[in-house]
Amino acid sequence: MRLRPIASAAAAVALVLGGLAGPAQAAAPEPSPLLIVRLDHTIRVLEGGSKTVDVTVTNDGPVAAKDVVLTFWNIDPEVKLTLPGSCRELTCPIGDVGARNGTHLTIGVELIGITAKPTPASFGVKSNYYAVEANAWVVHYKRGLDLAVTPLANPVIGRGGSTAVPIVVRNDGTETINKIGLVLRGDFGLEPTSRDRDCVSFDDIDDPKTYGKLPRSGSWGPAVFCTFDVDLPPGATFRPPADASMRIAVDDDLGGPFAYRGNVTAVALGDGPDPVDVESGVGNSGQDQFSYLTARTDFNYLDNFTHFFIPLDKSLADSAAVGGALTGTVGETKTLKVGIHNLGPTTVIDGVFDHHENWTPKVRVHIPTGLRLTSVDKECKPGTDPDKTDNWSSGKVDGWDYICSTRPWQRGAAVGEKVLLTFTGKLTGESAPGWVAADGGQQDTEPKNDRAAITIALDGAGGGANPGGANPGGENPGGEGGGLPITGAPVEWVALGGAVLLVAGAVAAFVFRRRRIVTTL
């Protein structure tokens, strides 16, 4: 299942690098909300019945959206909407939507006639912010499976805390459901768990053959998958029992300001043998104990999931620049690793995206002219101005100046983590030192280590020097032939597929890479 908003206010992906170089800039405009309205693009209504639908409103901006109003419009005559009592005719006040937060409006949708148009009947909804809108087709079905997850309020939880997620699953279809699968996942830094023995936890899906079976939508961290035997007739609801609740925990060193996403996905599962004891970790023929499960086709698959957000306030994260030192003879090929080292005390946030500020963690690298580059890290683009880099130039060798992303797999650096970029080239002679300048954003309040030198010393002259007035606050240089080499690559996290419906057979793919048995801490 994949979230497919019809229309949204898209944030421009422009990187802003401040304080490293260049002329003084004008004062930044006042921050503003970034509102997104989401509505299932196709709504299937049981013939003769009504379908409960949730219109989701999220604010990805850094400030609250005040007095939000939704208006339903472009409603075909065949579509009948039932709106909450707080609405006046087709206009519904939502109130304030906090920064990096969200809310929803629940409506009823009926199809009361057959449209004469060649396309299905439809309706739309728009907000009073920036003409943000979404639209949906409405079609009939006579019978079938329709499982829906009720939207969740955002949990009130801080760093180091945990809470049970109040999951409610509703059977909107015509068939009784006997087995349900629930997936609880979150951004990196959120830890899903469960008390139930019929659950399995996994950190990632790193097998291309397995991951390829899942539609991809965003990047996620760990997840927990649980199965429940139920007797859920049409119109009934299911809540995981208290002794098998699914919980979400927040790492105590998780950075901010940022709103971290959580997601709940529900699927109806096909029949299969009883799970073996999860303590053994295997099922029939040595397969994982959940490998037999298959997801059943759902007519309204877009409401099989819901998102929630956990906003955290501002924290500090000291991004120290990591330089490099090369030694050798002219003509030798050398590899240089430079980047940032997060000295904490919390993780670096993934970025800030709104109408006026678009920032992600990065470094600017100036390569010494004594190194003729032959290859550049794929996270680096030629240039000195992040606003003018070419999106198609990643990994391209072009000159000595580069802007490099330091957010591995769309997350900021963990506490103590080094994110290193690799440059390879041939030594051509001695030259003035280069440098690395770290941009740690608003979390980094220690400027003394934001710059580190890149030096070249020929004929074993040593790479530990720091000539040319380079800031001595940066970390010891690393690279081949001098100083203390910094080896290894940054930890790579492979994204778990975002909010997706587990199509037939995909549950088995989800749990194929099981990491550990879930226990409650």
Short mmCIF file of C-alpha atoms in Angstrom, two decimals:
data_model
loop_
_atom_site.label_atom_id
_atom_site.label_comp_id
_atom_site.label_asym_id
_atom_site.label_seq_id
_atom_site.Cartn_x
_atom_site.Cartn_y
_atom_site.Cartn_z
CA MET A 1 0.00 0.00 0.00
CA ARG A 2 1.35 3.40 -0.88
CA LEU A 3 0.18 6.83 0.06
CA ARG A 4 -0.69 8.68 -3.12
CA PRO A 5 -1.87 12.23 -2.44
CA ILE A 6 -3.53 13.80 -5.45
CA ALA A 7 -2.19 17.22 -4.71
CA SER A 8 0.09 18.68 -2.14
CA ALA A 9 2.16 21.74 -1.44
CA ALA A 10 5.60 20.54 -2.49
CA ALA A 11 8.62 21.93 -0.68
CA ALA A 12 11.38 22.99 -3.06
CA VAL A 13 14.47 20.90 -2.48
CA ALA A 14 17.04 23.70 -2.24
CA LEU A 15 20.02 23.39 0.06
CA VAL A 16 20.98 26.44 2.08
CA LEU A 17 24.59 26.71 3.22
CA GLY A 18 25.26 29.57 5.58
CA GLY A 19 28.35 30.99 7.15
CA LEU A 20 30.86 29.00 5.12
CA ALA A 21 31.67 31.38 2.29
CA GLY A 22 30.23 33.94 -0.04
CA PRO A 23 28.82 37.44 0.37
CA ALA A 24 26.43 38.44 3.10
CA GLN A 25 22.85 37.42 2.43
CA ALA A 26 19.65 39.33 3.04
CA ALA A 27 17.63 38.42 6.09
CA ALA A 28 15.58 35.27 5.58
CA PRO A 29 11.80 35.72 5.22
CA GLU A 30 9.58 34.84 8.13
CA PRO A 31 8.91 31.09 8.35
CA SER A 32 5.46 29.91 7.33
CA PRO A 33 3.35 26.73 7.51
CA LEU A 34 3.58 24.04 4.85
CA LEU A 35 0.14 22.46 4.63
CA ILE A 36 -0.62 19.18 2.84
CA VAL A 37 -4.15 17.76 2.30
CA ARG A 38 -4.46 14.04 1.57
CA LEU A 39 -7.47 12.09 0.37
CA ASP A 40 -7.60 8.54 -1.01
CA HIS A 41 -7.55 8.96 -4.79
CA THR A 42 -10.15 6.18 -5.27
CA ILE A 43 -12.93 5.45 -2.77
CA ARG A 44 -14.89 2.22 -3.22
CA VAL A 45 -18.33 2.34 -1.62
CA LEU A 46 -20.37 -0.78 -0.89
CA GLU A 47 -23.49 -0.76 -3.06
CA GLY A 48 -26.34 0.65 -1.00
CA GLY A 49 -24.01 1.70 1.83
CA SER A 50 -21.73 4.48 3.00
CA LYS A 51 -17.95 4.55 3.33
CA THR A 52 -16.15 6.28 6.21
CA VAL A 53 -13.28 8.35 4.81
CA ASP A 54 -10.61 10.40 6.57
CA VAL A 55 -9.24 13.61 5.08
CA THR A 56 -5.76 14.11 6.52
CA VAL A 57 -4.17 17.53 7.02
CA THR A 58 -0.48 17.75 7.91
CA ASN A 59 1.73 20.77 8.49
CA ASP A 60 5.35 20.11 7.60
CA GLY A 61 6.35 23.70 8.28
CA PRO A 62 8.19 25.12 11.32
CA VAL A 63 5.27 27.26 12.56
CA ALA A 64 1.61 26.54 13.22
CA ALA A 65 -1.06 26.95 10.54
CA LYS A 66 -3.75 29.13 12.10
CA ASP A 67 -7.51 28.76 11.54
CA VAL A 68 -7.33 26.07 8.89
CA VAL A 69 -10.55 25.56 6.93
CA LEU A 70 -11.43 22.75 4.52
CA THR A 71 -14.01 23.27 1.77
CA PHE A 72 -15.52 20.45 -0.26
CA TRP A 73 -16.19 21.32 -3.88
CA ASN A 74 -16.53 19.98 -7.42
CA ILE A 75 -18.96 17.38 -6.05
CA ASP A 76 -20.68 15.36 -8.75
CA PRO A 77 -24.49 14.94 -8.31
CA GLU A 78 -24.04 11.17 -7.82
CA VAL A 79 -21.87 11.72 -4.72
CA LYS A 80 -23.43 12.37 -1.32
CA LEU A 81 -21.17 13.56 1.50
CA THR A 82 -22.02 13.40 5.20
CA LEU A 83 -19.97 16.00 7.05
CA PRO A 84 -19.44 16.52 10.81
CA GLY A 85 -21.80 18.76 12.73
CA SER A 86 -19.09 21.40 13.06
CA CYS A 87 -19.27 22.07 9.30
CA ARG A 88 -21.45 24.73 7.72
CA GLU A 89 -22.77 23.46 4.41
CA LEU A 90 -19.55 22.37 2.65
CA THR A 91 -17.06 24.32 4.78
CA CYS A 92 -15.41 22.72 7.81
CA PRO A 93 -13.22 24.59 10.32
CA ILE A 94 -10.24 22.52 11.40
CA GLY A 95 -8.62 25.00 13.77
CA ASP A 96 -4.87 25.34 14.25
CA VAL A 97 -2.50 22.66 12.97
CA GLY A 98 0.76 22.75 14.91
CA ALA A 99 4.22 22.87 13.41
CA ARG A 100 5.28 19.47 12.06
CA ASN A 101 1.98 18.05 13.18
CA GLY A 102 -1.29 16.84 11.71
CA THR A 103 -4.99 16.20 12.15
CA HIS A 104 -7.88 14.64 10.23
CA LEU A 105 -11.56 15.14 9.38
CA THR A 106 -13.84 12.08 9.17
CA ILE A 107 -16.63 12.16 6.59
CA GLY A 108 -19.15 9.74 5.07
CA VAL A 109 -19.27 9.10 1.33
CA GLU A 110 -22.19 7.56 -0.61
CA LEU A 111 -22.77 6.91 -4.29
CA ILE A 112 -26.46 7.51 -5.00
CA GLY A 113 -26.62 7.18 -8.77
CA ILE A 114 -24.87 6.13 -11.94
CA THR A 115 -22.82 8.85 -13.58
CA ALA A 116 -23.35 9.55 -17.26
CA LYS A 117 -19.74 10.62 -17.65
CA PRO A 118 -17.10 8.28 -19.12
CA THR A 119 -15.17 8.65 -15.88
CA PRO A 120 -16.28 7.79 -12.30
CA ALA A 121 -18.03 10.31 -10.10
CA SER A 122 -15.69 12.48 -8.05
CA PHE A 123 -15.35 15.25 -5.49
CA GLY A 124 -12.59 17.47 -4.17
CA VAL A 125 -11.46 19.19 -0.99
CA LYS A 126 -9.29 22.27 -0.61
CA SER A 127 -7.83 24.32 2.23
CA ASN A 128 -7.56 28.04 2.76
CA TYR A 129 -3.75 27.79 2.61
CA TYR A 130 -2.01 28.20 -0.76
CA ALA A 131 -4.92 26.59 -2.67
CA VAL A 132 -3.86 23.16 -1.42
CA GLU A 133 -6.38 20.56 -2.58
CA ALA A 134 -7.00 16.85 -3.18
CA ASN A 135 -9.53 14.93 -5.28
CA ALA A 136 -11.05 11.44 -5.30
CA TRP A 137 -12.98 9.12 -7.61
CA VAL A 138 -15.97 7.30 -6.08
CA VAL A 139 -16.97 3.86 -7.38
CA HIS A 140 -19.28 1.01 -6.31
CA TYR A 141 -18.46 -2.53 -5.29
CA LYS A 142 -20.96 -5.26 -4.45
CA ARG A 143 -19.04 -7.37 -1.99
CA GLY A 144 -15.51 -7.95 -0.81
CA LEU A 145 -12.83 -7.22 1.75
CA ASP A 146 -12.37 -3.70 3.15
CA LEU A 147 -10.21 -3.29 6.24
CA ALA A 148 -9.55 0.24 7.54
CA VAL A 149 -7.31 1.72 10.25
CA THR A 150 -8.79 4.57 12.32
CA PRO A 151 -6.56 7.71 12.32
CA LEU A 152 -4.43 8.16 15.43
CA ALA A 153 -3.85 11.23 17.54
CA ASN A 154 -0.21 12.20 17.83
CA PRO A 155 1.30 10.60 20.96
CA VAL A 156 2.54 12.94 23.67
CA ILE A 157 5.96 11.48 24.37
CA GLY A 158 9.44 12.85 24.87
CA ARG A 159 12.99 11.56 24.51
CA GLY A 160 13.50 8.30 26.36
CA GLY A 161 9.76 7.70 26.74
CA SER A 162 7.42 5.09 25.32
CA THR A 163 3.69 4.61 24.94
CA ALA A 164 1.15 2.10 23.70
CA VAL A 165 -0.25 2.94 20.26
CA PRO A 166 -4.09 2.84 20.45
CA ILE A 167 -4.68 0.94 17.21
CA VAL A 168 -8.27 0.48 16.03
CA VAL A 169 -9.04 -1.59 12.92
CA ARG A 170 -12.50 -1.51 11.34
CA ASN A 171 -14.12 -4.04 9.00
CA ASP A 172 -15.93 -1.98 6.35
CA GLY A 173 -16.37 -4.91 3.96
CA THR A 174 -18.89 -7.73 3.54
CA GLU A 175 -16.75 -10.64 4.75
CA THR A 176 -15.87 -11.84 8.24
CA ILE A 177 -12.12 -11.64 8.88
CA ASN A 178 -10.37 -14.33 10.92
CA LYS A 179 -6.73 -13.23 10.94
CA ILE A 180 -5.19 -9.76 10.95
CA GLY A 181 -1.61 -8.65 10.48
CA LEU A 182 -0.44 -5.33 11.95
CA VAL A 183 2.81 -3.54 11.12
CA LEU A 184 4.03 -0.73 13.38
CA ARG A 185 7.02 1.19 12.10
CA GLY A 186 8.73 4.52 12.63
CA ASP A 187 11.48 6.81 11.48
CA PHE A 188 15.01 6.07 12.62
CA GLY A 189 15.14 6.88 16.33
CA LEU A 190 11.69 5.42 17.04
CA GLU A 191 11.59 1.83 18.33
CA PRO A 192 8.43 -0.24 17.81
CA THR A 193 7.91 -3.18 20.20
CA SER A 194 5.17 -5.56 21.31
CA ARG A 195 4.44 -7.82 24.26
CA ASP A 196 2.74 -10.39 22.05
CA ARG A 197 4.56 -13.64 21.34
CA ASP A 198 3.10 -13.77 17.82
CA CYS A 199 5.25 -10.83 16.71
CA VAL A 200 8.58 -10.45 15.02
CA SER A 201 10.81 -7.38 14.84
CA PHE A 202 13.16 -6.42 12.07
CA ASP A 203 15.51 -3.49 11.51
CA ASP A 204 15.56 -3.42 7.73
CA ILE A 205 15.00 -5.36 4.55
CA ASP A 206 18.34 -5.51 2.79
CA ASP A 207 17.78 -8.25 0.24
CA PRO A 208 17.02 -6.68 -3.19
CA LYS A 209 14.84 -9.63 -4.24
CA THR A 210 12.75 -9.26 -1.08
CA TYR A 211 12.65 -5.47 -0.99
CA GLY A 212 11.71 -5.33 -4.65
CA LYS A 213 8.33 -6.89 -3.85
CA LEU A 214 7.28 -3.84 -1.83
CA PRO A 215 6.26 -0.48 -3.33
CA ARG A 216 8.69 2.12 -2.07
CA SER A 217 7.55 5.28 -0.35
CA GLY A 218 9.97 7.09 1.92
CA SER A 219 12.53 5.78 4.35
CA TRP A 220 11.69 4.02 7.58
CA GLY A 221 13.59 2.56 10.50
CA PRO A 222 12.77 -0.55 12.54
CA ALA A 223 9.35 -2.22 12.47
CA VAL A 224 7.39 -4.88 14.32
CA PHE A 225 4.93 -7.25 12.65
CA CYS A 226 2.21 -9.03 14.67
CA THR A 227 -0.58 -11.45 13.78
CA PHE A 228 -3.89 -11.77 15.61
CA ASP A 229 -6.57 -14.45 15.36
CA VAL A 230 -9.88 -12.60 15.37
CA ASP A 231 -13.60 -12.99 14.67
CA LEU A 232 -14.32 -9.69 12.94
CA PRO A 233 -17.71 -9.57 11.17
CA PRO A 234 -18.70 -6.65 8.89
CA GLY A 235 -19.05 -3.41 10.83
CA ALA A 236 -17.01 -4.62 13.83
CA THR A 237 -13.77 -3.13 15.17
CA PHE A 238 -10.62 -4.70 16.63
CA ARG A 239 -8.16 -3.38 19.18
CA PRO A 240 -5.03 -5.31 20.22
CA PRO A 241 -5.55 -6.52 23.81
CA ALA A 242 -3.64 -4.79 26.60
CA ASP A 243 -1.34 -7.78 27.13
CA ALA A 244 -0.42 -7.71 23.43
CA SER A 245 -0.27 -3.96 22.87
CA MET A 246 2.04 -2.49 20.25
CA ARG A 247 4.26 0.26 21.61
CA ILE A 248 6.50 3.00 20.25
CA ALA A 249 9.59 4.25 22.11
CA VAL A 250 11.73 7.33 21.47
CA ASP A 251 15.52 7.09 21.73
CA ASP A 252 16.86 9.26 24.53
CA ASP A 253 19.39 10.93 22.21
CA LEU A 254 17.04 11.65 19.30
CA GLY A 255 17.59 15.12 17.82
CA GLY A 256 15.25 18.03 17.24
CA PRO A 257 13.47 20.17 16.29
CA PHE A 258 11.83 17.52 14.16
CA ALA A 259 8.55 15.63 13.85
CA TYR A 260 9.25 11.91 13.55
CA ARG A 261 6.76 9.75 11.65
CA GLY A 262 5.10 6.59 12.85
CA ASN A 263 2.88 4.33 10.78
CA VAL A 264 0.37 1.56 11.38
CA THR A 265 -0.59 -0.77 8.52
CA ALA A 266 -3.28 -3.48 8.76
CA VAL A 267 -3.93 -6.37 6.39
CA ALA A 268 -6.32 -9.29 6.40
CA LEU A 269 -4.32 -12.51 6.21
CA GLY A 270 -5.11 -15.71 4.40
CA ASP A 271 -5.47 -19.07 6.10
CA GLY A 272 -2.39 -21.08 7.01
CA PRO A 273 -0.94 -23.46 9.58
CA ASP A 274 -0.62 -22.36 13.17
CA PRO A 275 2.61 -20.45 13.85
CA VAL A 276 5.33 -22.46 15.49
CA ASP A 277 6.82 -21.37 18.79
CA VAL A 278 8.50 -18.03 18.08
CA GLU A 279 11.22 -18.90 20.57
CA SER A 280 12.58 -21.38 18.04
CA GLY A 281 12.61 -18.78 15.32
CA VAL A 282 11.82 -21.23 12.49
CA GLY A 283 8.80 -22.84 10.90
CA ASN A 284 8.25 -25.70 8.52
CA SER A 285 11.31 -26.77 6.50
CA GLY A 286 13.44 -24.22 8.32
CA GLN A 287 11.46 -21.24 7.04
CA ASP A 288 10.52 -18.25 9.16
CA GLN A 289 7.42 -18.92 11.23
CA PHE A 290 5.42 -16.31 9.31
CA SER A 291 6.53 -17.32 5.83
CA TYR A 292 3.20 -19.00 5.01
CA LEU A 293 1.10 -15.86 5.47
CA THR A 294 -0.40 -14.03 2.52
CA ALA A 295 -2.29 -10.75 2.40
CA ARG A 296 -5.79 -10.77 0.93
CA THR A 297 -6.92 -8.26 -1.68
CA ASP A 298 -8.54 -5.18 -0.15
CA PHE A 299 -10.90 -3.00 -2.17
CA ASN A 300 -9.94 0.21 -0.34
CA TYR A 301 -6.26 -0.43 0.24
CA LEU A 302 -5.41 3.25 0.79
CA ASP A 303 -7.12 3.31 4.20
CA ASN A 304 -5.26 0.24 5.46
CA PHE A 305 -2.72 2.52 7.11
CA THR A 306 -2.47 5.69 9.11
CA HIS A 307 0.40 7.99 10.07
CA PHE A 308 1.14 9.77 13.30
CA PHE A 309 3.85 12.22 14.31
CA ILE A 310 6.03 12.62 17.39
CA PRO A 311 7.43 16.16 17.46
CA LEU A 312 10.58 16.82 19.50
CA ASP A 313 11.91 20.20 20.52
CA LYS A 314 15.34 21.61 19.67
CA SER A 315 18.45 19.80 20.87
CA LEU A 316 22.20 20.21 20.32
CA ALA A 317 24.36 18.16 17.97
CA ASP A 318 27.97 19.19 17.41
CA SER A 319 28.96 18.40 13.82
CA ALA A 320 32.78 18.49 13.73
CA ALA A 321 34.51 18.64 10.37
CA VAL A 322 36.81 15.69 9.55
CA GLY A 323 39.75 16.62 7.33
CA GLY A 324 42.37 14.48 5.65
CA ALA A 325 46.13 14.14 5.13
CA LEU A 326 47.79 12.51 2.13
CA THR A 327 51.45 11.57 1.67
CA GLY A 328 53.24 9.90 -1.22
CA THR A 329 54.99 10.57 -4.49
CA VAL A 330 53.86 12.29 -7.64
CA GLY A 331 51.70 10.00 -9.74
CA GLU A 332 50.48 7.83 -6.88
CA THR A 333 46.75 7.18 -6.62
CA LYS A 334 45.36 8.12 -3.23
CA THR A 335 41.98 7.87 -1.54
CA LEU A 336 40.77 10.64 0.75
CA LYS A 337 37.94 10.30 3.27
CA VAL A 338 36.53 13.51 4.72
CA GLY A 339 33.21 14.54 6.24
CA ILE A 340 31.66 15.12 9.64
CA HIS A 341 31.72 13.53 13.09
CA ASN A 342 28.63 14.01 15.25
CA LEU A 343 29.94 14.65 18.77
CA GLY A 344 26.41 14.78 20.18
CA PRO A 345 24.81 14.93 22.61
CA THR A 346 21.88 14.07 20.25
CA THR A 347 21.45 12.90 16.66
CA VAL A 348 21.53 15.32 13.75
CA ILE A 349 18.06 15.97 12.34
CA ASP A 350 17.25 14.96 8.78
CA GLY A 351 16.57 18.51 7.64
CA VAL A 352 14.24 21.49 7.68
CA PHE A 353 11.83 21.92 4.78
CA ASP A 354 9.34 24.74 4.43
CA HIS A 355 8.54 27.60 2.08
CA HIS A 356 11.52 29.70 3.14
CA GLU A 357 14.12 27.37 4.62
CA ASN A 358 15.30 24.18 3.00
CA TRP A 359 18.27 22.82 4.89
CA THR A 360 19.89 19.40 5.12
CA PRO A 361 23.15 18.46 6.88
CA LYS A 362 26.09 18.86 4.54
CA VAL A 363 29.74 19.78 4.12
CA ARG A 364 31.55 21.96 1.64
CA VAL A 365 34.83 20.43 0.45
CA HIS A 366 37.73 22.25 -1.23
CA ILE A 367 40.22 19.71 -2.64
CA PRO A 368 43.90 20.76 -2.76
CA THR A 369 45.04 21.38 -6.34
CA GLY A 370 47.87 18.88 -5.78
CA LEU A 371 45.32 16.03 -6.07
CA ARG A 372 43.90 15.44 -9.56
CA LEU A 373 40.58 13.77 -8.91
CA THR A 374 39.49 10.65 -10.77
CA SER A 375 36.34 9.85 -8.78
CA VAL A 376 34.00 11.68 -6.40
CA ASP A 377 31.57 10.36 -3.79
CA LYS A 378 28.03 9.95 -5.09
CA GLU A 379 26.77 12.24 -2.30
CA CYS A 380 28.84 15.15 -3.67
CA LYS A 381 28.05 17.67 -6.40
CA PRO A 382 30.49 20.15 -7.97
CA GLY A 383 30.09 23.76 -6.91
CA THR A 384 30.37 26.26 -4.09
CA ASP A 385 26.73 27.39 -3.85
CA PRO A 386 24.25 24.70 -2.75
CA ASP A 387 21.42 26.68 -4.37
CA LYS A 388 23.07 26.35 -7.77
CA THR A 389 24.28 22.75 -7.81
CA ASP A 390 23.02 20.50 -10.59
CA ASN A 391 20.82 17.66 -9.35
CA TRP A 392 22.18 15.47 -12.15
CA SER A 393 25.83 16.08 -11.28
CA SER A 394 26.14 13.82 -8.21
CA GLY A 395 29.44 11.96 -8.25
CA LYS A 396 30.77 14.02 -11.17
CA VAL A 397 34.43 15.09 -11.25
CA ASP A 398 34.51 18.80 -12.03
CA GLY A 399 37.03 21.11 -10.38
CA TRP A 400 38.09 21.25 -6.74
CA ASP A 401 34.95 22.47 -4.94
CA TYR A 402 32.04 20.25 -3.89
CA ILE A 403 28.85 20.34 -1.81
CA CYS A 404 28.25 16.98 -0.13
CA SER A 405 25.23 15.59 1.72
CA THR A 406 25.91 14.03 5.13
CA ARG A 407 22.52 12.39 5.74
CA PRO A 408 22.97 8.64 5.16
CA TRP A 409 19.76 7.10 3.84
CA GLN A 410 17.71 10.19 4.65
CA ARG A 411 18.57 10.45 8.31
CA GLY A 412 21.00 12.61 10.24
CA ALA A 413 24.17 11.25 11.80
CA ALA A 414 23.82 9.26 15.02
CA VAL A 415 25.75 10.30 18.14
CA GLY A 416 29.38 9.32 17.62
CA GLU A 417 28.85 8.48 13.94
CA LYS A 418 31.25 9.66 11.25
CA VAL A 419 29.76 10.30 7.84
CA LEU A 420 32.68 10.20 5.41
CA LEU A 421 32.82 11.07 1.73
CA THR A 422 35.36 9.37 -0.54
CA PHE A 423 37.52 11.18 -3.11
CA THR A 424 40.12 9.39 -5.22
CA GLY A 425 42.85 10.96 -7.35
CA LYS A 426 46.51 11.12 -8.32
CA LEU A 427 49.09 13.26 -6.57
CA THR A 428 50.48 15.92 -8.91
CA GLY A 429 52.58 17.94 -6.46
CA GLU A 430 52.50 19.97 -3.31
CA SER A 431 49.86 22.69 -3.00
CA ALA A 432 48.11 24.93 -0.55
CA PRO A 433 45.92 22.92 1.81
CA GLY A 434 42.28 22.31 1.07
CA TRP A 435 39.56 22.20 3.70
CA VAL A 436 36.26 20.76 4.84
CA ALA A 437 33.55 23.02 6.28
CA ALA A 438 30.65 21.42 8.16
CA ASP A 439 27.11 22.81 8.12
CA GLY A 440 25.36 21.34 11.16
CA GLY A 441 22.44 23.76 11.07
CA GLN A 442 20.70 25.19 14.10
CA GLN A 443 21.73 22.27 16.31
CA ASP A 444 25.44 23.05 15.98
CA THR A 445 26.38 25.89 18.32
CA GLU A 446 30.13 25.10 18.45
CA PRO A 447 31.82 26.83 15.48
CA LYS A 448 35.41 26.11 16.50
CA ASN A 449 35.49 22.63 14.97
CA ASP A 450 33.39 23.36 11.88
CA ARG A 451 36.48 23.52 9.64
CA ALA A 452 39.33 21.06 9.11
CA ALA A 453 42.32 20.97 6.76
CA ILE A 454 43.12 18.66 3.84
CA THR A 455 46.90 18.51 3.38
CA ILE A 456 49.35 16.94 0.95
CA ALA A 457 52.96 16.11 1.84
CA LEU A 458 55.22 14.52 -0.79
CA ASP A 459 58.06 12.03 -0.23
CA GLY A 460 56.90 11.00 3.25
CA ALA A 461 56.97 14.52 4.61
CA GLY A 462 54.04 13.61 6.92
CA GLY A 463 50.42 14.55 6.86
CA GLY A 464 49.87 15.78 10.36
CA ALA A 465 50.67 19.41 9.69
CA ASN A 466 47.98 22.02 9.62
CA PRO A 467 49.45 24.80 7.47
CA GLY A 468 47.84 27.69 5.75
CA GLY A 469 45.86 28.95 8.74
CA ALA A 470 43.32 26.14 8.60
CA ASN A 471 41.15 25.95 11.68
CA PRO A 472 42.86 23.65 14.19
CA GLY A 473 39.53 22.85 15.80
CA GLY A 474 38.62 20.25 13.19
CA GLU A 475 39.37 16.57 13.72
CA ASN A 476 42.67 14.84 12.97
CA PRO A 477 43.06 14.43 9.21
CA GLY A 478 42.44 11.01 7.69
CA GLY A 479 43.35 9.37 4.42
CA GLU A 480 46.00 7.25 2.83
CA GLY A 481 49.61 7.95 3.62
CA GLY A 482 49.42 10.34 6.52
CA GLY A 483 48.01 11.15 9.94
CA LEU A 484 45.62 8.66 11.47
CA PRO A 485 43.71 7.03 8.60
CA ILE A 486 39.97 7.01 8.99
CA THR A 487 38.68 3.81 7.46
CA GLY A 488 35.29 2.32 6.84
CA ALA A 489 32.10 3.67 5.39
CA PRO A 490 29.17 5.32 7.14
CA VAL A 491 26.53 2.98 8.47
CA GLU A 492 24.02 2.40 5.68
CA TRP A 493 20.40 1.97 6.53
CA VAL A 494 18.22 0.49 3.84
CA ALA A 495 14.77 2.02 3.94
CA LEU A 496 11.87 -0.18 4.87
CA GLY A 497 9.14 0.48 2.32
CA GLY A 498 6.98 3.44 3.45
CA ALA A 499 3.30 3.33 4.03
CA VAL A 500 2.47 0.46 1.69
CA LEU A 501 -0.23 -2.16 1.44
CA LEU A 502 1.21 -5.62 1.75
CA VAL A 503 -0.06 -7.18 -1.47
CA ALA A 504 -0.42 -10.93 -1.83
CA GLY A 505 2.69 -12.63 -0.55
CA ALA A 506 4.34 -9.43 0.67
CA VAL A 507 3.95 -10.26 4.34
CA ALA A 508 6.35 -13.12 3.83
CA ALA A 509 8.78 -10.67 2.26
CA PHE A 510 8.36 -8.32 5.20
CA VAL A 511 9.44 -10.90 7.74
CA PHE A 512 12.02 -12.71 5.58
CA ARG A 513 14.81 -10.69 7.15
CA ARG A 514 13.72 -11.12 10.79
CA ARG A 515 16.34 -9.79 13.18
CA ARG A 516 15.21 -10.71 16.68
CA ILE A 517 12.32 -11.92 18.77
CA VAL A 518 10.33 -9.06 20.24
CA THR A 519 10.42 -8.64 23.98
CA THR A 520 9.34 -5.84 26.22
CA LEU A 521 12.10 -3.87 27.81
#
